Coordinates of C-alpha atoms in Angstrom, one line a residue:
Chain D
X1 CA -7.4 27.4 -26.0
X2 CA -9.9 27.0 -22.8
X3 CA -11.6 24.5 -25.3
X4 CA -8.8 22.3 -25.7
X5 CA -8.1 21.8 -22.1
X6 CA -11.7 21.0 -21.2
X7 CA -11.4 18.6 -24.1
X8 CA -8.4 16.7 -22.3
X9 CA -10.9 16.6 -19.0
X10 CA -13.2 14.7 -21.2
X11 CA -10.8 12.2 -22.7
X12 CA -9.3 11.6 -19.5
X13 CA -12.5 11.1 -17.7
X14 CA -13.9 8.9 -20.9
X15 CA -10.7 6.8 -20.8
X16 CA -11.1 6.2 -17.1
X17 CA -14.7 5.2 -18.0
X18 CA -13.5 2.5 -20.6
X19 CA -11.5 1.3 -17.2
X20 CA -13.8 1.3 -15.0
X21 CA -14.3 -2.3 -13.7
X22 CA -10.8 -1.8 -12.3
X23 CA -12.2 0.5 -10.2
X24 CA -14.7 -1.9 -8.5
X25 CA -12.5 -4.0 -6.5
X26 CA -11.1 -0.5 -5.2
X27 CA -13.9 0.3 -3.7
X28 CA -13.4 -3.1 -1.9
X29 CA -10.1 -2.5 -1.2
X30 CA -11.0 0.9 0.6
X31 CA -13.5 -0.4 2.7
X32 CA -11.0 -3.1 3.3
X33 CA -8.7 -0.4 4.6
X34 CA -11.4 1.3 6.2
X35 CA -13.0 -1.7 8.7
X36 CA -9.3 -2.7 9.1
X37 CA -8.8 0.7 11.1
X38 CA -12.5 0.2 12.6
X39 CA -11.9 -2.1 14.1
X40 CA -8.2 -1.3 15.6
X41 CA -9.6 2.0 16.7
X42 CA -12.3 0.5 18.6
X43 CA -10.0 -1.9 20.3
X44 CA -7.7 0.9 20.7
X45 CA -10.8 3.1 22.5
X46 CA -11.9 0.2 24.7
X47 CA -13.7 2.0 27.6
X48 CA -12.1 5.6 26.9
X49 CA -14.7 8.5 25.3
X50 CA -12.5 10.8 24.1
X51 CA -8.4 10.6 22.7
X52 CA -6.8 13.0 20.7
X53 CA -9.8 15.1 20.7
X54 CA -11.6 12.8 18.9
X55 CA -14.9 10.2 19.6
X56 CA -15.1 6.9 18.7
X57 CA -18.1 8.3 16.7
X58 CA -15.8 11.0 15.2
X59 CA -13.2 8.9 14.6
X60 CA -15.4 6.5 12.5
X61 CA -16.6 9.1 10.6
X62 CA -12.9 10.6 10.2
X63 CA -11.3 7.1 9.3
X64 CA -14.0 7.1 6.6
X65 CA -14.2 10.5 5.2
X66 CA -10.6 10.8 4.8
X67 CA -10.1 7.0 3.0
X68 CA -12.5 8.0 0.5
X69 CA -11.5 11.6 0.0
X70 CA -7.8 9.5 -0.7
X71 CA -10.2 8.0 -3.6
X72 CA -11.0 10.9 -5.1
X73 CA -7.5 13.2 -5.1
X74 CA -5.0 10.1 -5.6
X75 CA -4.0 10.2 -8.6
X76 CA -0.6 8.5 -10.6
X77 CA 0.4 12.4 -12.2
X78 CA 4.1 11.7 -10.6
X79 CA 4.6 8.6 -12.1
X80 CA 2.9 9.8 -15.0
X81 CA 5.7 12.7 -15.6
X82 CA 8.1 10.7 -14.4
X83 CA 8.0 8.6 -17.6
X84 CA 7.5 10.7 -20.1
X85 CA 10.3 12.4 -18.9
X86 CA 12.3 9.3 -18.9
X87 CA 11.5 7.9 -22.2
X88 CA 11.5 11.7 -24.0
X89 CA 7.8 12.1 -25.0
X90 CA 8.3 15.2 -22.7
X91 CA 9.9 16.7 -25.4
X92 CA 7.1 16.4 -27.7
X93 CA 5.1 17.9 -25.7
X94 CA 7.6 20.6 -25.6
X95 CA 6.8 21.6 -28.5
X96 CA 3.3 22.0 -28.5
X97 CA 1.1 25.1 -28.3
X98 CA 0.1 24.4 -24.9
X99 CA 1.5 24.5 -21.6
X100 CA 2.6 20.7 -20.2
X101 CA 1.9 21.3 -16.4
X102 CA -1.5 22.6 -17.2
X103 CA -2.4 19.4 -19.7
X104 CA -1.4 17.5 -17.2
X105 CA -3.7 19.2 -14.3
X106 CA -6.3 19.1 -16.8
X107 CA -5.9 15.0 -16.9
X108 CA -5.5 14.9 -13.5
X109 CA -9.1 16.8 -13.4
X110 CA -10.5 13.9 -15.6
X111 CA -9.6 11.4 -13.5
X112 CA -10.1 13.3 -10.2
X113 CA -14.1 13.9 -11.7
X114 CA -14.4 10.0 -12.6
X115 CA -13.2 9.0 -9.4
X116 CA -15.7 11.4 -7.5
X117 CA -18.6 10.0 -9.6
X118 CA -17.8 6.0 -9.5
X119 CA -15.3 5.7 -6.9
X120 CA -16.2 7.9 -3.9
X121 CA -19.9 8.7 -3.6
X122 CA -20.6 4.7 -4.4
X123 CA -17.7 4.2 -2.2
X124 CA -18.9 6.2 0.4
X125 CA -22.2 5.0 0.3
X126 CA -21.1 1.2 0.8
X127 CA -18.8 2.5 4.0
X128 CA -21.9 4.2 5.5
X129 CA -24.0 1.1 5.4
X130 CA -20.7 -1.0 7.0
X131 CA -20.0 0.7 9.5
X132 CA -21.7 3.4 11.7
X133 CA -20.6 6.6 9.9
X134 CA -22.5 9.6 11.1
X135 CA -22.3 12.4 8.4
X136 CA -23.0 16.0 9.3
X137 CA -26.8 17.6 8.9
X138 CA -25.7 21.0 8.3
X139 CA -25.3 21.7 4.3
X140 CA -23.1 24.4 4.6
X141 CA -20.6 21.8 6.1
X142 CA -21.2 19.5 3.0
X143 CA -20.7 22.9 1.0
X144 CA -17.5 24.0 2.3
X145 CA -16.3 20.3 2.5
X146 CA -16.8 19.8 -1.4
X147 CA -14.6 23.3 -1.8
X148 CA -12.1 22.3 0.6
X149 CA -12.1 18.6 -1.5
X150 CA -11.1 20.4 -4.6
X151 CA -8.3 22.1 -3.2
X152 CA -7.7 18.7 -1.8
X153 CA -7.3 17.2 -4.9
X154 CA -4.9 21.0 -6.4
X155 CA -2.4 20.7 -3.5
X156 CA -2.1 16.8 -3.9
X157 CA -1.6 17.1 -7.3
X158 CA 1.1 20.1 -6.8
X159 CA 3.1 17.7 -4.7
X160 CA 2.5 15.5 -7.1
X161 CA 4.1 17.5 -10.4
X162 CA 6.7 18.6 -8.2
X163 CA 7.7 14.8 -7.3
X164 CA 7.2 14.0 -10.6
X165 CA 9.6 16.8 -12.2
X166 CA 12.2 15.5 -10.3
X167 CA 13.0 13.2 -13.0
X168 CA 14.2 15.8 -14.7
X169 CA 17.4 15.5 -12.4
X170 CA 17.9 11.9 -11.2
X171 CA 18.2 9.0 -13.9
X172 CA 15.8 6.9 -11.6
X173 CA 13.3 8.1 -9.1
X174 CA 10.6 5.1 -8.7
X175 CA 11.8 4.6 -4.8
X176 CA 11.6 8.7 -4.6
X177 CA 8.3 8.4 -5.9
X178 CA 7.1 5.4 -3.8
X179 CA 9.0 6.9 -0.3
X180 CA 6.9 10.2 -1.5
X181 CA 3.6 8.1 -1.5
X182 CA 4.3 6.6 2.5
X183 CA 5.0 10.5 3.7
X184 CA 1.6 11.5 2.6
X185 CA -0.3 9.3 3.5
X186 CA 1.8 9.5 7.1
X187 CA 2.1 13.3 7.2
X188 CA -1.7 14.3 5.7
X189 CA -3.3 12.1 8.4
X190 CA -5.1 9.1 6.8
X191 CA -3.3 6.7 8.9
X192 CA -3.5 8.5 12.1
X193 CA -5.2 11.9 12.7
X194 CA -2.5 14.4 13.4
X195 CA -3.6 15.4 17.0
X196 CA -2.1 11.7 17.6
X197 CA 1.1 12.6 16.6
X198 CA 4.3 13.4 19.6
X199 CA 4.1 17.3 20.4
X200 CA 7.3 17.9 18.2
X201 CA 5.5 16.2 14.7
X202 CA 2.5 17.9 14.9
X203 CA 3.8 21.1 15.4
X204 CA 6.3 20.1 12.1
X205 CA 3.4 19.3 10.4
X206 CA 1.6 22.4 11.3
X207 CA 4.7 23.9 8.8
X208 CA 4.0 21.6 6.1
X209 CA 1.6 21.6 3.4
X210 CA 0.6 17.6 4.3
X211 CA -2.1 18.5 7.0
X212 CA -4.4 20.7 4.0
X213 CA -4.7 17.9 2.0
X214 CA -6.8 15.6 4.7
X215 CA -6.3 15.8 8.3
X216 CA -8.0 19.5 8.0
X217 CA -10.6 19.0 5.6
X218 CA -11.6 15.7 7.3
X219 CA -11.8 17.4 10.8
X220 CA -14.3 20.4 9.4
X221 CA -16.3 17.3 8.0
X222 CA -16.6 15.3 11.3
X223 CA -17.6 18.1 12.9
X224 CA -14.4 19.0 15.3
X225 CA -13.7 22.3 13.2
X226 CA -16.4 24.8 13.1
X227 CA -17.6 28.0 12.7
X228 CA -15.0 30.7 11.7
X229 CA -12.0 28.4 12.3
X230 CA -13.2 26.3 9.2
X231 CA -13.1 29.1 6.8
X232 CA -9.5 29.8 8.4
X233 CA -8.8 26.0 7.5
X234 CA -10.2 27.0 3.8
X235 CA -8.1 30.2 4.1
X236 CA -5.0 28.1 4.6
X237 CA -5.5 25.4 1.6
X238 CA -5.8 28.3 -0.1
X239 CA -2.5 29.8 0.8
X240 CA -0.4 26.4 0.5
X241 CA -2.3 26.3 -2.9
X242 CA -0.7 29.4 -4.1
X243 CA 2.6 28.6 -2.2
X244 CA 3.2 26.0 -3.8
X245 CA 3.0 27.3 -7.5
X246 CA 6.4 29.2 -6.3
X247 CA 8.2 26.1 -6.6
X248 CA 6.6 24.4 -9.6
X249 CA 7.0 27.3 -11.5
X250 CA 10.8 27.5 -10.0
X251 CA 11.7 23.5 -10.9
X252 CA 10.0 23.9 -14.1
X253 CA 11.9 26.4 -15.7
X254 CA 15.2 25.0 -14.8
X255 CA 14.4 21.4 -15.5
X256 CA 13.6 22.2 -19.3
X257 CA 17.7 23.5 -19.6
X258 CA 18.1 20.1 -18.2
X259 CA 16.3 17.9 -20.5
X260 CA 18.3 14.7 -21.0
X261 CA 16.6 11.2 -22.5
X262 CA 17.9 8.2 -21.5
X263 CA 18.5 5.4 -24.7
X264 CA 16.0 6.9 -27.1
Chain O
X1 CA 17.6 -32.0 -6.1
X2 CA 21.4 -30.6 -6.9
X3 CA 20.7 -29.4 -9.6
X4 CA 17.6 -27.4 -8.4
X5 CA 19.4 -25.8 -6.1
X6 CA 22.4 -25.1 -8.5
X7 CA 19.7 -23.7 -10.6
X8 CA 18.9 -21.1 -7.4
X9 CA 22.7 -20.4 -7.1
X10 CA 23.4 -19.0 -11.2
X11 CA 19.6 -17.2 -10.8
X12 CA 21.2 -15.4 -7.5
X13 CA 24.7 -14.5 -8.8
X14 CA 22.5 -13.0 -11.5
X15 CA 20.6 -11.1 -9.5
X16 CA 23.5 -9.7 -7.7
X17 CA 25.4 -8.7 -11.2
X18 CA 22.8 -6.5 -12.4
X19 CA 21.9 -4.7 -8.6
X20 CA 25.5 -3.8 -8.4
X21 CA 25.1 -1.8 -11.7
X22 CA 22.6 0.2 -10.3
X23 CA 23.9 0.3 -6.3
X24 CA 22.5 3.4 -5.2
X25 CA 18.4 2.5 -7.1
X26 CA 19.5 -1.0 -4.7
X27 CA 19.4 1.2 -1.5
X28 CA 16.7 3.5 -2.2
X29 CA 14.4 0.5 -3.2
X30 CA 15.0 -1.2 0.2
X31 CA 14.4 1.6 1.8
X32 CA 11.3 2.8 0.3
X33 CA 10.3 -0.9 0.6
X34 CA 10.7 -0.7 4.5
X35 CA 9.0 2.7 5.1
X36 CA 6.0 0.9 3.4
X37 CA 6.0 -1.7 5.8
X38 CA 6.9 0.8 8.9
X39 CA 3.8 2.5 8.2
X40 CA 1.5 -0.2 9.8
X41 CA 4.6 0.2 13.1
X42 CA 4.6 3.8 12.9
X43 CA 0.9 3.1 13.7
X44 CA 1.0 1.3 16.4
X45 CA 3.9 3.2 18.2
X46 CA 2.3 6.8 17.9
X47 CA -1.5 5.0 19.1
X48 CA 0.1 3.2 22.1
X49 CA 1.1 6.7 23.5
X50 CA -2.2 7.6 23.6
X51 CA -3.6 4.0 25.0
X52 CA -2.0 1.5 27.3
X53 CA -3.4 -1.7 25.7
X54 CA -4.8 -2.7 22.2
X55 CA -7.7 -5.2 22.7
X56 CA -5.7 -6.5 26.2
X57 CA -3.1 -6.7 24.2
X58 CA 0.6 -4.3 25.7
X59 CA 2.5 -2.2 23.1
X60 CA 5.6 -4.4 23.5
X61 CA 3.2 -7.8 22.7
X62 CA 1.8 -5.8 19.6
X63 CA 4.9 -5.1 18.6
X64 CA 6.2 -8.7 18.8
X65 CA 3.5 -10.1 16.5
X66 CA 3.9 -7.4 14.2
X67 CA 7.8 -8.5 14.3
X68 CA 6.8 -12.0 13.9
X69 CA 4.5 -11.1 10.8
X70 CA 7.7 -9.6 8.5
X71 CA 10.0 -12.4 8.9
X72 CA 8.1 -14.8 7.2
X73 CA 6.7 -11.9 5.0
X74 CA 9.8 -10.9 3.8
X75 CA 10.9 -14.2 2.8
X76 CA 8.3 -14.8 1.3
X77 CA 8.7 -11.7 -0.7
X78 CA 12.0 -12.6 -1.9
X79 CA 10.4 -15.7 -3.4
X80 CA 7.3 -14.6 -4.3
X81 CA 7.1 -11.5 -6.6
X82 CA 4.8 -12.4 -9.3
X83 CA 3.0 -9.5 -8.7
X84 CA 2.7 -9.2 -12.8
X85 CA 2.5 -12.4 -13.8
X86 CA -0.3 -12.1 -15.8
X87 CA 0.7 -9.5 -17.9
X88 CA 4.1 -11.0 -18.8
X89 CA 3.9 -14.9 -18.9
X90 CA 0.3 -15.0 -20.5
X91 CA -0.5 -12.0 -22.1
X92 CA 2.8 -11.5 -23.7
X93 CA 3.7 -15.3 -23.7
X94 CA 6.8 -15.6 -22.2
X95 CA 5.4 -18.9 -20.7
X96 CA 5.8 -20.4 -24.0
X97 CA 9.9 -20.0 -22.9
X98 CA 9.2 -21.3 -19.6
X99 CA 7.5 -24.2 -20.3
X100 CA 10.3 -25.6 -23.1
X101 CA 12.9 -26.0 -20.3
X102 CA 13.2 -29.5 -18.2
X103 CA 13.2 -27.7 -14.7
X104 CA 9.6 -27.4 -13.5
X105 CA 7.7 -24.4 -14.6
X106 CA 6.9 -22.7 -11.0
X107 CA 10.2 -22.8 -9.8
X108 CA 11.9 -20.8 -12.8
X109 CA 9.1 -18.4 -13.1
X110 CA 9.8 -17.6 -8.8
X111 CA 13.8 -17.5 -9.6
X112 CA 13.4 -15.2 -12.5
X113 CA 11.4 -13.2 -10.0
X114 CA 13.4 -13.3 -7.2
X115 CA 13.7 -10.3 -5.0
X116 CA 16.2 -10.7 -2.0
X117 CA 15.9 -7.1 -1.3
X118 CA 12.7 -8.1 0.3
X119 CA 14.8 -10.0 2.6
X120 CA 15.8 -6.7 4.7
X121 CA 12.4 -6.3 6.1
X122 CA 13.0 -9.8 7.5
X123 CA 16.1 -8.7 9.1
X124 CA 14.6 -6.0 10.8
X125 CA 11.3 -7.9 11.9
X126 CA 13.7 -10.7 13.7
X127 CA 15.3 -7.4 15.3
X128 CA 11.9 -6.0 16.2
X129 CA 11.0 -9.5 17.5
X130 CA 14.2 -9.8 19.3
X131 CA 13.9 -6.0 20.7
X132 CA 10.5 -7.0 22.6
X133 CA 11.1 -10.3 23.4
X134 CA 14.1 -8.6 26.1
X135 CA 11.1 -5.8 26.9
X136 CA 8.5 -8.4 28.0
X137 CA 11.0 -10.6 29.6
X138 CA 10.3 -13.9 28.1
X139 CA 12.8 -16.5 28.6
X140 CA 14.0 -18.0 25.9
X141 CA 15.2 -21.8 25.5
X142 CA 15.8 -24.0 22.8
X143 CA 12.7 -25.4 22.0
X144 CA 11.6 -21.5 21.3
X145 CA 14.2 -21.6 18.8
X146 CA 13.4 -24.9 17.2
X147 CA 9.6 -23.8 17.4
X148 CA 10.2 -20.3 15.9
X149 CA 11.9 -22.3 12.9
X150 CA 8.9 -24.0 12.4
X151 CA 6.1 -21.3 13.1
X152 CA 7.9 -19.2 10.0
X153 CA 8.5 -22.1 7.2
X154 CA 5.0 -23.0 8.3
X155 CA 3.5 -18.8 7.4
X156 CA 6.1 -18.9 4.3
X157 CA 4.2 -21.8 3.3
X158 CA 1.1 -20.8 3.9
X159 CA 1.6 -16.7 1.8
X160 CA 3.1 -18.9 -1.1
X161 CA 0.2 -21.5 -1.4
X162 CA -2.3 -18.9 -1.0
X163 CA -0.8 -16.4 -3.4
X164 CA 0.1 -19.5 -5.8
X165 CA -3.5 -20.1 -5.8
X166 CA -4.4 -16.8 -6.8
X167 CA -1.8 -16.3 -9.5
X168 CA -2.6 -19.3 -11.1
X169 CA -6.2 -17.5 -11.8
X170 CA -4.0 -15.9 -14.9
X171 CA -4.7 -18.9 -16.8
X172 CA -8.2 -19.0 -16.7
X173 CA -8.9 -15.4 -17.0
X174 CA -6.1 -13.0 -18.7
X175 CA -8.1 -9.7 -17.9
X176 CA -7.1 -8.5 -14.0
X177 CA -9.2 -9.2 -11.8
X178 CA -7.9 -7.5 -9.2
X179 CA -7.8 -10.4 -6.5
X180 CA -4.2 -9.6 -5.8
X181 CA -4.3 -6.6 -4.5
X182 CA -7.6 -7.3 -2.4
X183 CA -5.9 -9.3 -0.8
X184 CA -3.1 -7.9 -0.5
X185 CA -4.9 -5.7 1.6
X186 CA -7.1 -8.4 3.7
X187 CA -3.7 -9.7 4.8
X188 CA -3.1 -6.4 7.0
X189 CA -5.7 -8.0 8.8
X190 CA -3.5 -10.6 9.8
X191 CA -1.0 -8.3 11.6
X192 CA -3.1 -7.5 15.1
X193 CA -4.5 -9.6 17.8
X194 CA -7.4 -11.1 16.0
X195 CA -9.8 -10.7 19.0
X196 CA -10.6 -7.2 18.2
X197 CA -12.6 -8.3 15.0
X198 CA -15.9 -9.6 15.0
X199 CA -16.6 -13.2 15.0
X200 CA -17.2 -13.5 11.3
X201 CA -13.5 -11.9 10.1
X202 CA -12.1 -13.8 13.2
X203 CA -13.2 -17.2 11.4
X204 CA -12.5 -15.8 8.2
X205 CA -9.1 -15.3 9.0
X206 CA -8.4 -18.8 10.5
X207 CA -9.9 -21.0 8.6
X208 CA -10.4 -18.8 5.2
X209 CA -7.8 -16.8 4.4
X210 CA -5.5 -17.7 7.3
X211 CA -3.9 -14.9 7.5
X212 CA -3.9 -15.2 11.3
X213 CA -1.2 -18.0 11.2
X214 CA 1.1 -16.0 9.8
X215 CA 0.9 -13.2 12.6
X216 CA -0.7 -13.3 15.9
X217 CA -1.6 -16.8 16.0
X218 CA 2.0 -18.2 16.1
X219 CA 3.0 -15.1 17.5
X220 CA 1.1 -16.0 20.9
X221 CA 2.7 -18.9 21.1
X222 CA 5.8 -17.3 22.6
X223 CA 3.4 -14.9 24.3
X224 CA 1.9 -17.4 26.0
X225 CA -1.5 -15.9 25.0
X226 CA -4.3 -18.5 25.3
X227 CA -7.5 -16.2 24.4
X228 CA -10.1 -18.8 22.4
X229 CA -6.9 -21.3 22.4
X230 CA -4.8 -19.0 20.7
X231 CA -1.5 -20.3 21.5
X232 CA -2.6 -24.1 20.7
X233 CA -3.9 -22.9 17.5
X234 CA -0.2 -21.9 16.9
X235 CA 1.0 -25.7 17.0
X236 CA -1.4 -26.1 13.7
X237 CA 1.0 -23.6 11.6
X238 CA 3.3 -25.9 9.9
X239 CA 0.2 -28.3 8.8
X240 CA -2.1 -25.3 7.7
X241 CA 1.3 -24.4 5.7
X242 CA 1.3 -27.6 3.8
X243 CA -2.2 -27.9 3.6
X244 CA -2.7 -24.3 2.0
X245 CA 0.2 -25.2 -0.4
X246 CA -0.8 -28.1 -1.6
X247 CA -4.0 -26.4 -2.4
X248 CA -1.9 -24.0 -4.1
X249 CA 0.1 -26.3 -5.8
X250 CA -3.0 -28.5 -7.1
X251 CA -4.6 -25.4 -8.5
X252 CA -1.7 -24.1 -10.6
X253 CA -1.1 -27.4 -11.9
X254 CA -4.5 -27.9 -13.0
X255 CA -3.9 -23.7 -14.7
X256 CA -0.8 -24.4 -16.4
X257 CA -2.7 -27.3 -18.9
X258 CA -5.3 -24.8 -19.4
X259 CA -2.4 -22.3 -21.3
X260 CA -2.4 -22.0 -24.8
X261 CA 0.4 -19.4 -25.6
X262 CA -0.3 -16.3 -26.8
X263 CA -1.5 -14.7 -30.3
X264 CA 0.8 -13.5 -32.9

């Protein structure tokens, strides 16, 4: 069984490969993205050393980090459930000897591991010769950072599923899906770091599962979070990670009752 | 000319027949549609409580251009959605239908297209607009009104030639070359006071890609904002416009001989 899932990693990730000039001008568009908010937080710095907690150095390195960890654990699963359950192939897979969520984590791996390999590190690499990026020294930082990516990447793609399942009990939910897209990015602190946001949001946020999938991760990598309170920010990806399985597992059983295909 | 602008008329009653089907996907798309653009405003509201100026610039005079930016934007978004015209007019053909009709080819494929939700974020930029132009207590006489006319037929023109342009590169090269959305993302650029870039993207954006005349640079106009002649740049907008649309225009003629229809 393990065999067959590591086989949909590797036509996933070969599929992704047979894509893969697509991917080039998305490294351009990230470091697009990327000086865009260079240069707006320099201007927005001017002559102050420190807002929000952060550096200009730090926030460089933040703005950075965090674009191209969005490289790595974005991934289309949502829209990818979303219409198969709209046009019925989801019942195929019904009836399968496998278990759909987990085929569909397992694709999500692929991709995730194609997009490390040709889309971040080159990515990242680019971005460090732009602009002045300043990575940390110590390699149990870059350790506990790669951990902390892949749980990343497994409470992205929870949100994901769940978004995606959704389907199951709306006829249409592209503007669900896209709204869903804006909150994450807002709410897991690519735009702006969280520490930015009004006293009342980030202490929402502190609630939410958002904040795991970047904002933390990103901080431990610039260098804000350190020493035992980064293996508490590892301890709480960890918890949202098995939180949210609750509620997969919850929407999953009741949405196969609800199967309904639309034309066919 | 009448019978052009009939033409418009039946593609609009159209449009409206089949979005009161689905009322409800209607509202959801506009909505999801704005919170994409808010994201860039969300921005700049939750920085400027950590910052009183951008670049020199107040909140209330970032806020104006960013106002500025979405009228224009927005109509030119309800014109302008040919997003995928590639895949549907030359890979699968459908220019071949097109081009057998008397009216001329551009127009039809931009009325088929048409996307008046768009339209909303216009609404709410002219609010925006209006909104700071009471905060920053500029007065406000005709010639404002004649001039703001101008300034946004003058950016309409200037998005449409540009992204003519680079639509029309469908005919000479059906795989994706991913220009679109590059640039889709340069134009972000557009939105802030160009002074905070360096001088390379600042002349990039002028003379380039202007992508400036479509924001800040008529923007200051009203601001009264003369930083390197800024608001005397602004009186250039409507000739850029036509300028950049002709190029436009000239290249997707030049395309459209170069289509051969599809296989099969």
């Amino acid at each position: 069984m393990a065999s067959a899932y590591l086989d949909l990693i590797r036509i996933r990730f070969l599929m992704m490969l047979a894509y893969r000039v697509n991917y080039y001008s998305g490294i351009a568009i990230y470091a697009i993205n990327i000086g865009a908010y260079y240069f707006l937080w320099k201007a927005i710095y001017g002559t102050q050393t420190e807002l929000g907690g952060f550096t200009l150095a730090q926030m460089t390195t933040y703005v950075a980090v965090s674009w191209m960890a969005r490289a790595f654990y974005f991934n289309n699963l949502d829209r990818e459930i979303a219409n198969e359950i709209r046009d019925g192939s989801v019942a195929i897979q019904f009836i399968r000897p496998y278990s759909y969520l987990m085929v569909k984590l397992m694709q999500g791996f692929g991709e995730g591991i194609f997009r490390l390999l040709l889309f971040m590190v080159p990515g990242m690499i680019i971005v460090c010769l732009l602009f002045p990026v300043r990575l940390p020294t110590d390699p149990g930082v870059w350790a506990l950072y790669l951990v902390m990516l892949v749980l990343s990447f497994l409470i992205n793609t929870q949100i994901n599923m769940l978004a995606g399942l959704f389907a199951f009990f709306v006829e249409n939910n592209e503007g669900m899906l896209r709204m869903k897209r804006v909150l994450v990015d807002l709410f897991s602190g690519v735009i702006i770091p969280i520490s930015f946001f009004p006293g009342w949001l980030a202490d929402t946020m502190k609630w939410l599962p958002f904040q795991a999938i970047t904002y933390l991760p990103s901080s431990v990598f610039t260098g804000r979070t350190a020493g035992g309170e980064a293996y508490r920010v590892l301890g709480l990806q960890v918890v949202w990670f098995l939180a949210l399985l609750i509620p997969i597992a919850l929407v999953w059983r009741q949405a196969r009752y609800r199967l309904f295909v639309q034309g066919g | 000319m009448m019978f052009y602008a009939s033409l418009c008329w039946e593609y609009m009653k159209n449009y409206a027949k089949t979005r009161l089907t689905y009322r409800l996907d209607f509202w959801i798309e506009v909505l999801s549609d704005l919170m994409f653009q808010g994201l860039n405003l969300i921005f700049i509201l939750i920085v400027f409580q950590h910052t009183p100026s951008l670049g020199g610039w107040s909140e209330a005079e970032v806020v104006f251009v960013y106002g500025f930016f979405m009228v224009p934007y927005g109509i030119f978004g309800t014109f302008f959605n040919l997003w995928n015209f590639s895949e549907r007019y030359i890979v699968k053909g459908e220019m071949d239908r097109v081009l057998t009709r008397p009216a001329y080819n551009l127009y039809q494929i931009l009325l088929e297209n048409m996307d008046p939700a768009s339209l909303f974020g216009s609404v709410v930029g002219a609010i925006i607009m209006a909104v700071s132009w009471s905060t920053l207590g500029l007065p406000f006489e005709m010639l404002d009104a004649l001039m703001l006319i101008v300034f946004i037929i003058g950016a309409v023109l200037i998005y449409a030639g540009l992204y003519t342009a680079l639509t029309a590169i469908a005919f000479y090269s059906d795989a994706p070359t991913g220009i679109l959305p590059l640039m889709y993302n340069i134009q972000n650029y557009g939105r802030y006071p160009v002074n905070i870039y360096n001088k390379t993207i600042r002349f990039l954006l002028t003379w380039i890609l202007p992508f400036a005349f479509v924001g800040v640079i008529p923007a200051s106009y009203f601001l009264d904002r003369n930083e390197d002649g800024l608001s005397t740049l602004a009186l250039l907008t409507p000739l850029v416009g036509v300028v950049v649309l002709s190029i436009g225009l000239f290249v997707w003629n030049r395309g459209i001989t170069r289509y051969r229809g599809a296989g099969s």
